[in-house]
């Protein structure tokens, strides 16, 4: 009797376990930036939160540093469902839709507060564009304000003439061109190599990326231009998301909301710390000269009007919504 009952119980348990493992899903989540970067750490916490709240029914595994897909492959991977979920720098997607570029327009939003307003103003258009492409926005987190890294001192844009400039999207390529520099697109994961081999000798990026990539080994200057705060977004393939049961979807959405708040707070908390680290490593961390700032302002105006032309009414509506707040 006892034996019979325990056999029955064991059978029931293994049937349950089978059912669970048949449903349990593993999502690989490609990330472009280093494992120790706060975006990647935040994504890892998000993944762990989902895995634990679903009791392993949905296990999300992050792959930082472009190890599964390189930065410029992640959007397509998620779109085609090769990766159900992933993180990408939004402003690198200008070819997909100009609205994705709005957070890389120089001097439109230069503080965390304004970056947040711009995020809220642009979110509906970003969500709609993702929806049309079979994806969904889960959360977005900013990089600290962008500054200019250079081998030699830069007093004005004229000093950038002919300088090999690392760009991370079309907007930074355009900015380089407008300064007379020579842009090359390079993902963050390949930065040290590019600077070590002389392929790049300048770039615009945050203190975060300079710190992650040990830029002090290659350049002496960082000008704190505070030109814009681009964001990364975590996106999910719509079919993959809709394949989850309602309770799991809620867990993913909740974890995403938590990650978004944590990410914004972390970026702001670390912004000054990164600058201090660059200085502590011997870099000259300086405010831009008035001339350099004025040159950037002018370039920013040109880029904003070019963007509005390209982005049309939808783009203008985002700018208007941002300015109205
Ligand atoms: N770091 C990323 C994008 C913006 C930033 O601060 C990079 O340089 O690739």
Coordinates of C-alpha atoms and ligand atoms in Angstrom, one line a residue:
X1 CA 0.0 0.0 0.0
X2 CA 2.7 2.4 1.1
X3 CA 4.9 1.4 -1.7
X4 CA 2.0 1.7 -4.2
X5 CA 1.2 5.1 -2.8
X6 CA 4.8 6.3 -3.0
X7 CA 5.1 5.1 -6.5
X8 CA 2.0 6.9 -7.5
X9 CA 3.3 10.0 -5.7
X10 CA 6.7 9.7 -7.5
X11 CA 4.9 9.3 -10.8
X12 CA 2.8 12.4 -10.2
X13 CA 5.9 14.4 -9.2
X14 CA 7.9 13.4 -12.2
X15 CA 4.8 14.2 -14.5
X16 CA 4.7 17.6 -12.9
X17 CA 8.4 18.1 -13.4
X18 CA 8.1 17.1 -17.0
X19 CA 5.3 19.5 -17.5
X20 CA 7.3 22.2 -15.9
X21 CA 10.4 21.5 -18.0
X22 CA 8.3 21.4 -21.1
X23 CA 7.1 24.9 -20.4
X24 CA 10.3 26.3 -18.9
X25 CA 12.0 28.6 -21.3
X26 CA 15.5 30.0 -21.6
X27 CA 16.0 33.4 -23.2
X28 CA 19.4 34.5 -24.2
X29 CA 19.8 38.2 -23.9
X30 CA 22.6 39.8 -25.9
X31 CA 24.2 43.0 -24.6
X32 CA 26.8 45.1 -26.3
X33 CA 28.7 46.6 -23.4
X34 CA 31.1 45.2 -20.8
X35 CA 29.9 42.9 -18.1
X36 CA 30.9 45.4 -15.4
X37 CA 29.1 48.4 -17.0
X38 CA 26.1 49.5 -15.0
X39 CA 23.8 48.9 -18.0
X40 CA 25.0 45.3 -18.2
X41 CA 24.8 44.8 -14.4
X42 CA 21.3 46.3 -14.4
X43 CA 20.3 43.9 -17.2
X44 CA 21.7 41.0 -15.2
X45 CA 19.6 42.0 -12.2
X46 CA 16.6 42.2 -14.4
X47 CA 17.3 38.8 -15.8
X48 CA 17.8 37.3 -12.3
X49 CA 14.6 38.9 -11.0
X50 CA 12.6 37.4 -13.8
X51 CA 14.2 34.0 -13.4
X52 CA 13.6 34.0 -9.7
X53 CA 10.0 35.4 -9.8
X54 CA 9.0 32.8 -12.4
X55 CA 10.6 30.0 -10.4
X56 CA 12.8 29.3 -13.4
X57 CA 9.9 29.0 -15.8
X58 CA 11.4 31.8 -17.7
X59 CA 15.2 31.9 -17.4
X60 CA 16.9 34.9 -18.9
X61 CA 20.6 34.7 -19.4
X62 CA 22.6 37.8 -20.3
X63 CA 25.6 37.8 -22.7
X64 CA 27.5 41.0 -22.3
X65 CA 30.3 42.6 -24.3
X66 CA 28.9 41.7 -27.7
X67 CA 29.7 38.0 -27.0
X68 CA 26.5 36.5 -28.4
X69 CA 25.7 39.2 -31.0
X70 CA 27.7 42.4 -31.6
X71 CA 26.1 45.7 -30.8
X72 CA 25.2 46.4 -34.4
X73 CA 23.6 42.9 -34.8
X74 CA 21.4 42.9 -31.7
X75 CA 18.4 44.8 -33.1
X76 CA 18.1 42.5 -36.1
X77 CA 18.5 39.5 -33.9
X78 CA 15.6 40.5 -31.7
X79 CA 13.5 41.5 -34.7
X80 CA 13.9 38.2 -36.4
X81 CA 13.5 36.3 -33.1
X82 CA 17.0 34.8 -33.2
X83 CA 17.3 36.4 -29.8
X84 CA 14.0 36.9 -28.0
X85 CA 15.3 39.8 -26.0
X86 CA 18.3 42.2 -26.2
X87 CA 19.7 45.6 -25.4
X88 CA 20.7 48.2 -28.0
X89 CA 21.8 51.9 -28.1
X90 CA 18.6 53.6 -29.4
X91 CA 20.3 56.3 -31.4
X92 CA 22.3 53.8 -33.4
X93 CA 19.0 52.9 -35.1
X94 CA 18.5 56.1 -37.1
X95 CA 18.4 54.1 -40.3
X96 CA 15.4 52.1 -39.0
X97 CA 13.5 55.3 -38.0
X98 CA 14.7 58.8 -37.4
X99 CA 12.8 59.0 -34.1
X100 CA 15.4 56.7 -32.6
X101 CA 18.0 59.4 -33.0
X102 CA 16.3 62.1 -31.0
X103 CA 18.3 61.5 -27.9
X104 CA 21.6 62.1 -29.7
X105 CA 20.8 65.6 -31.0
X106 CA 23.5 67.9 -29.5
X107 CA 22.2 70.2 -26.7
X108 CA 18.5 69.3 -27.0
X109 CA 18.5 67.6 -23.5
X110 CA 21.8 67.9 -21.5
X111 CA 20.8 67.0 -17.9
X112 CA 19.3 63.8 -16.5
X113 CA 16.1 65.7 -15.8
X114 CA 15.7 66.9 -19.4
X115 CA 16.8 63.5 -20.7
X116 CA 13.9 62.0 -18.7
X117 CA 11.5 64.5 -20.2
X118 CA 12.7 63.7 -23.7
X119 CA 12.3 60.0 -23.0
X120 CA 8.7 60.5 -21.9
X121 CA 8.0 62.7 -24.9
X122 CA 9.6 60.3 -27.4
X123 CA 8.4 57.0 -25.8
X124 CA 5.0 56.7 -27.7
X125 CA 6.7 57.2 -31.1
X126 CA 9.5 54.7 -30.1
X127 CA 6.9 52.2 -28.9
X128 CA 4.9 52.6 -32.1
X129 CA 8.0 52.1 -34.3
X130 CA 9.0 49.0 -32.4
X131 CA 5.5 47.6 -32.6
X132 CA 5.5 48.0 -36.4
X133 CA 8.7 46.0 -36.5
X134 CA 7.4 43.2 -34.3
X135 CA 9.1 44.3 -31.1
X136 CA 8.3 45.9 -27.7
X137 CA 10.1 48.3 -25.5
X138 CA 10.7 46.9 -22.0
X139 CA 12.9 49.7 -20.5
X140 CA 15.4 52.3 -21.4
X141 CA 18.3 53.7 -19.4
X142 CA 20.6 56.7 -20.2
X143 CA 24.4 57.0 -20.5
X144 CA 25.9 59.9 -18.6
X145 CA 26.4 63.2 -20.5
X146 CA 28.6 62.9 -23.6
X147 CA 32.1 64.6 -23.8
X148 CA 35.0 64.8 -26.2
X149 CA 37.9 62.4 -25.9
X150 CA 41.1 63.5 -27.7
X151 CA 44.8 62.7 -27.9
X152 CA 45.7 66.4 -28.2
X153 CA 44.2 69.4 -26.6
X154 CA 41.2 70.8 -28.5
X155 CA 40.5 74.5 -28.2
X156 CA 37.9 74.7 -30.9
X157 CA 36.3 72.6 -33.7
X158 CA 39.2 73.7 -36.0
X159 CA 41.6 71.5 -34.0
X160 CA 39.5 68.5 -35.0
X161 CA 40.3 69.0 -38.7
X162 CA 41.4 65.7 -40.2
X163 CA 41.3 63.9 -36.8
X164 CA 40.3 60.2 -37.0
X165 CA 37.1 60.1 -35.0
X166 CA 35.3 57.1 -33.6
X167 CA 31.5 57.3 -34.2
X168 CA 28.9 55.1 -32.5
X169 CA 25.9 56.1 -34.7
X170 CA 25.0 58.3 -37.7
X171 CA 24.6 61.4 -35.5
X172 CA 28.2 61.2 -34.2
X173 CA 29.4 60.6 -37.7
X174 CA 27.6 63.7 -38.9
X175 CA 29.0 65.7 -36.0
X176 CA 32.5 64.6 -36.9
X177 CA 32.0 65.6 -40.5
X178 CA 30.7 69.0 -39.4
X179 CA 33.9 69.5 -37.4
X180 CA 36.1 68.4 -40.4
X181 CA 37.1 65.2 -38.6
X182 CA 37.1 61.8 -40.3
X183 CA 34.5 59.4 -38.8
X184 CA 34.7 55.6 -38.5
X185 CA 31.9 53.6 -36.8
X186 CA 33.3 51.3 -34.0
X187 CA 31.4 49.5 -31.3
X188 CA 32.4 50.1 -27.7
X189 CA 33.7 46.5 -27.3
X190 CA 36.3 47.2 -30.0
X191 CA 37.4 50.6 -28.7
X192 CA 40.7 49.9 -27.0
X193 CA 41.9 48.1 -30.1
X194 CA 40.9 50.9 -32.4
X195 CA 42.7 53.5 -30.3
X196 CA 45.7 51.3 -29.7
X197 CA 46.2 50.8 -33.4
X198 CA 45.6 54.4 -34.3
X199 CA 42.4 53.7 -36.2
X200 CA 40.7 56.2 -33.9
X201 CA 42.2 59.2 -32.0
X202 CA 39.1 61.0 -30.8
X203 CA 35.5 60.3 -29.9
X204 CA 32.4 61.6 -28.1
X205 CA 31.2 59.4 -25.3
X206 CA 30.4 59.3 -21.6
X207 CA 32.9 59.0 -18.8
X208 CA 31.3 55.5 -18.3
X209 CA 32.6 54.2 -21.6
X210 CA 36.0 55.9 -21.2
X211 CA 36.3 54.2 -17.8
X212 CA 35.1 50.8 -19.1
X213 CA 37.6 50.9 -22.0
X214 CA 40.5 52.4 -20.0
X215 CA 40.7 55.4 -22.4
X216 CA 43.6 56.9 -20.3
X217 CA 45.8 54.3 -21.9
X218 CA 45.3 56.1 -25.3
X219 CA 44.1 59.7 -24.8
X220 CA 45.0 62.6 -22.5
X221 CA 41.9 64.8 -22.7
X222 CA 38.2 64.6 -21.9
X223 CA 36.1 67.7 -22.4
X224 CA 33.0 67.7 -20.4
X225 CA 30.8 69.1 -23.2
X226 CA 27.5 67.6 -21.7
X227 CA 26.2 67.5 -25.3
X228 CA 23.4 64.9 -24.9
X229 CA 22.5 61.7 -22.9
X230 CA 21.9 58.8 -25.3
X231 CA 20.0 55.8 -24.0
X232 CA 20.1 52.0 -24.3
X233 CA 16.8 50.2 -24.6
X234 CA 15.9 46.6 -23.8
X235 CA 13.6 45.2 -26.4
X236 CA 11.7 42.0 -26.7
X237 CA 10.4 40.1 -29.8
X238 CA 6.6 40.5 -29.7
X239 CA 5.9 36.9 -30.7
X240 CA 8.2 35.6 -28.0
X241 CA 6.6 37.9 -25.4
X242 CA 3.1 36.9 -26.5
X243 CA 4.1 33.3 -26.2
X244 CA 4.4 33.8 -22.4
X245 CA 1.4 33.2 -20.1
X246 CA -0.2 36.3 -18.6
X247 CA 1.4 35.9 -15.2
X248 CA 4.9 35.6 -16.7
X249 CA 4.3 38.7 -18.9
X250 CA 3.4 40.6 -15.8
X251 CA 6.6 39.5 -14.0
X252 CA 8.6 40.6 -17.0
X253 CA 6.9 44.0 -17.2
X254 CA 7.3 44.6 -13.4
X255 CA 11.0 43.6 -13.5
X256 CA 11.5 46.0 -16.5
X257 CA 9.9 48.9 -14.6
X258 CA 12.1 48.2 -11.6
X259 CA 15.2 48.0 -13.9
X260 CA 14.3 51.3 -15.6
X261 CA 14.1 53.2 -12.3
X262 CA 17.3 51.5 -10.9
X263 CA 19.2 52.2 -14.2
X264 CA 18.3 55.9 -14.3
X265 CA 19.3 56.3 -10.6
X266 CA 22.6 54.5 -11.1
X267 CA 23.6 56.5 -14.2
X268 CA 23.1 59.7 -12.3
X269 CA 24.8 58.4 -9.2
X270 CA 27.9 57.3 -11.2
X271 CA 28.2 60.2 -13.7
X272 CA 30.6 62.2 -11.5
X273 CA 32.4 59.2 -10.2
X274 CA 33.4 58.2 -13.7
X275 CA 34.8 61.7 -14.3
X276 CA 36.8 61.4 -11.1
X277 CA 38.2 58.1 -12.2
X278 CA 39.4 59.5 -15.5
X279 CA 41.1 62.3 -13.7
X280 CA 42.6 59.9 -11.1
X281 CA 44.1 58.0 -14.0
X282 CA 45.9 61.1 -15.2
X283 CA 43.6 62.4 -17.8
X284 CA 42.9 66.1 -18.2
X285 CA 39.2 66.4 -17.4
X286 CA 38.2 69.9 -18.4
X287 CA 35.2 72.0 -19.3
X288 CA 35.2 72.9 -23.0
X289 CA 36.6 76.4 -23.9
X290 CA 33.9 79.0 -24.9
X291 CA 35.0 78.6 -28.5
X292 CA 34.7 74.8 -28.5
X293 CA 31.3 75.1 -26.8
X294 CA 30.1 77.7 -29.3
X295 CA 31.2 75.5 -32.2
X296 CA 29.4 72.5 -30.8
X297 CA 26.2 74.7 -30.3
X298 CA 26.3 75.7 -33.9
X299 CA 26.8 72.1 -35.1
X300 CA 23.9 71.1 -32.8
X301 CA 21.6 73.6 -34.5
X302 CA 22.5 72.3 -37.9
X303 CA 22.0 68.7 -36.8
X304 CA 18.6 69.5 -35.2
X305 CA 17.3 71.2 -38.3
X306 CA 18.6 68.3 -40.5
X307 CA 16.9 65.9 -38.2
X308 CA 13.6 67.7 -38.1
X309 CA 13.6 67.7 -41.9
X310 CA 14.2 63.9 -42.0
X311 CA 11.9 63.0 -39.1
X312 CA 9.0 65.1 -40.5
X313 CA 5.9 65.8 -38.5
X314 CA 6.4 62.8 -36.2
X315 CA 9.8 64.2 -35.2
X316 CA 8.5 67.7 -34.7
X317 CA 5.7 66.4 -32.6
X318 CA 8.3 64.7 -30.3
X319 CA 10.3 68.0 -30.0
X320 CA 7.0 69.9 -29.3
X321 CA 5.9 67.5 -26.6
X322 CA 9.4 67.7 -25.0
X323 CA 9.4 71.5 -25.0
X324 CA 5.8 71.7 -23.7
X325 CA 6.9 70.0 -20.4
Ligands
LIG1 N1 28.8 55.0 -24.5 C1 28.4 54.2 -25.6 C2 27.3 55.0 -26.2 C3 27.2 56.2 -25.5 C4 28.1 56.1 -24.4 O1 28.2 56.9 -23.4 C5 29.5 54.1 -26.6 O2 30.5 54.9 -26.6 O3 29.4 53.2 -27.5

